[in-house]
Amino acid sequence: MRNKNKRSLLLGNEALARGLCENGCQMATAYPGTPASEILPAVAAHKRSEGLESLHVQWAINEKVAFEIAYTASIAGLRSAVAMKQVGLNVASDPFMSGAYLGVKGGFLVISADDPGPHSSQTEQDSRLYAMSAKVPVLDPDSPEQAREMVGMGFRLSESFEIPVMVRPTTRVCHARQDLALKEISPGKVEANFEKNPGRWAATPKFRLQLHKELEAKLGEIASWAETAPLRLNPDSGSPERAIVVSGVSCAHARDIMTDLGLTDKVALYQVLQPYPLHTAFMTDILERHTEILVLEETRGVIEMQLARRDKVRGKESGHVPQTGELLPEIIETIIADFAGVNSSACMLEPVPGRRPTLCPGCPHRASFFAIKKAAPRGIYTSDIGCYTLGMNLMAVDTVLCMGAAISQAAGFAHAYSDEKRPPIVATIGDSTFFHAGIPPLIDAKVQRAPIVVVILDNRTTAMTGNQPTPATGVDILGCEVNSVDIEMLVRGCGINHCRTVDPMDTKGFIKELKEAMLLSKIEGPCVMISRSPCVLNLSRQEQADQYKKIRVTDDCDGCGYCVSHFECPALVLDSENQRVDIDVSLCTGCGVCVSVCPKGSIV
Ligand code: SF4
Ligand code: SF4
């Protein structure tokens, strides 16, 4: 038997991927997004190393498309999964809601990774609330090992009730490492066999009502499904007055804290594996058995809301547990100690002020932002989700709403201002984000003749989440050659006449092109600049060497600080004592853009 007695230290996301491959998953799709980005590459690594011919793995253009591809494999009978971060579920929410009604055939998992904190997201939203809204069962792992186990559990649940199942890890589970005993990789062997049934798979509103009734009936049964029933973690403590109900990573913290505070035999501790639908018998039992119940869960009070007894239950909705931020161990310890009436030595750690995040040395986005500021110094700059959001440090990003909104917000400003008072409006959007959600707003802007300039920051990769390929890259997740989509042709296909591909490292040339586009946009509507230069983190050693220019600061530098404050390359270091700027050669990539930044020509 392969992998017998083998152990491995796995990241939570790798454990989820392992679980998919140990349980015969035949289709895995995703759009990258922290904290979920490592799941799909780990699945792809298993496909390569184990030769899993029957497993299709792919990045999709966005989460909605990823969902629909994997869901469809499921209705053809295959076990399948889609992975995304929690805000990605907003994008996939349309098929998610509908898929719950239609149901599935092969087991279908929606892995939606939440980011309490948030560490790298726009919101702290709780995917479990989406599951409640869609009427989809959700499993909430406390560790990498449990995440792996919940993949198998989720497939069984999904197939038993023909329903999509959500697995909802949080950042602390996704990015924790745990030593796991490996189980055998099990290649899926199901042949796709779509059984036509338009009454179900293409149901009209009349039949949807029936499907909704069936969904309700499924949920009733799932609320008593033995495999996902809550666990009593300290059964020897009997029926004390107080009980704590935990879910997700809060369980791991609470177990340790209960031991440290000597509460293991004084307060009952229950772990909820399936926060929705909460098991009916469990709800009745704990409400009868205990007089005070504390619920610890992230990020909203999903379990607490279902317990629905404000006189007995404390949690986020009652105000006893913070509604925002992560439930860190020191916070949980204070809450548990207060609940149990014991002393705690937990001290709240003051957050250490971190270094302000900034674009990398040599990053082409910095050069683009510098040119935009020069070409339109009094402009409004709408932007988007990606590492280029850091352009706000350069005062070149005024708005960031959600994926793709740079272009629609630019159009919104353009339509809001009168012709006489309208400032120049420049939208910046990354290449991957443009493919994800930028195309519909660009078409809309064209139709409405919005006088805007759109700069597509084309660094040939999805940089912020780990340099995944984009549809323009021509390489898939396995490193195999695939078709690629030409961004300029795509832009022209959206009806844009004025589309230029420019090199942001040529500052003067780019400024000239931007000025022309701004004038033209007043007449014919949106103009597009594709600012193309590869991400410095994606350059080979040879490419780095080829682009390297030896840069130095002359003695004419008077230390005015303009280059540091307006360009902010980390390799430019202000020496206040000697009133000059120096170049940190350990950081400098030799891109040479700073040469055109110093107004006095002191960088050569
Ligand atoms: S290099 Fe130029 S811009 Fe930078 S501090 Fe010196 S004089 Fe000022
Ligand atoms: S050449 Fe200038 S802009 Fe480029 S990395 Fe070096 S210091 Fe920064």
PDB file of C-alpha atoms and ligand atoms in Angstrom, residues 553 557-563 581 598-600 602-603, ligand 1:
ATOM      1  CA  VAL A 553      23.816  59.024  -6.926  1.00  0.00           C
ATOM      2  CA  CYS A 557      22.345  65.296  -4.593  1.00  0.00           C
ATOM      3  CA  ASP A 558      21.235  67.779  -1.917  1.00  0.00           C
ATOM      4  CA  GLY A 559      19.117  65.344   0.082  1.00  0.00           C
ATOM      5  CA  CYS A 560      15.837  67.051  -0.810  1.00  0.00           C
ATOM      6  CA  GLY A 561      14.119  63.679  -0.350  1.00  0.00           C
ATOM      7  CA  TYR A 562      11.854  64.029  -3.395  1.00  0.00           C
ATOM      8  CA  CYS A 563      12.837  60.641  -4.830  1.00  0.00           C
ATOM      9  CA  VAL A 581      20.432  59.781  -0.848  1.00  0.00           C
ATOM     10  CA  CYS A 598      15.324  62.997  -9.607  1.00  0.00           C
ATOM     11  CA  PRO A 599      14.379  66.481 -10.839  1.00  0.00           C
ATOM     12  CA  LYS A 600      18.026  67.581 -10.528  1.00  0.00           C
ATOM     13  CA  SER A 602      21.519  63.479  -9.558  1.00  0.00           C
ATOM     14  CA  ILE A 603      20.760  59.797 -10.160  1.00  0.00           C
TER      15      ILE A 603
HETATM   16  S1  SF4 B   1      18.603  61.985  -5.666  1.00  0.00           S
HETATM   17 FE1  SF4 B   1      17.599  63.830  -6.393  1.00  0.00          FE
HETATM   18  S2  SF4 B   1      15.543  63.709  -5.640  1.00  0.00           S
HETATM   19 FE2  SF4 B   1      16.724  62.235  -4.497  1.00  0.00          FE
HETATM   20  S3  SF4 B   1      17.344  63.331  -2.651  1.00  0.00           S
HETATM   21 FE3  SF4 B   1      18.967  63.561  -4.135  1.00  0.00          FE
HETATM   22  S4  SF4 B   1      18.524  65.461  -5.191  1.00  0.00           S
HETATM   23 FE4  SF4 B   1      16.636  64.879  -4.127  1.00  0.00          FE
END
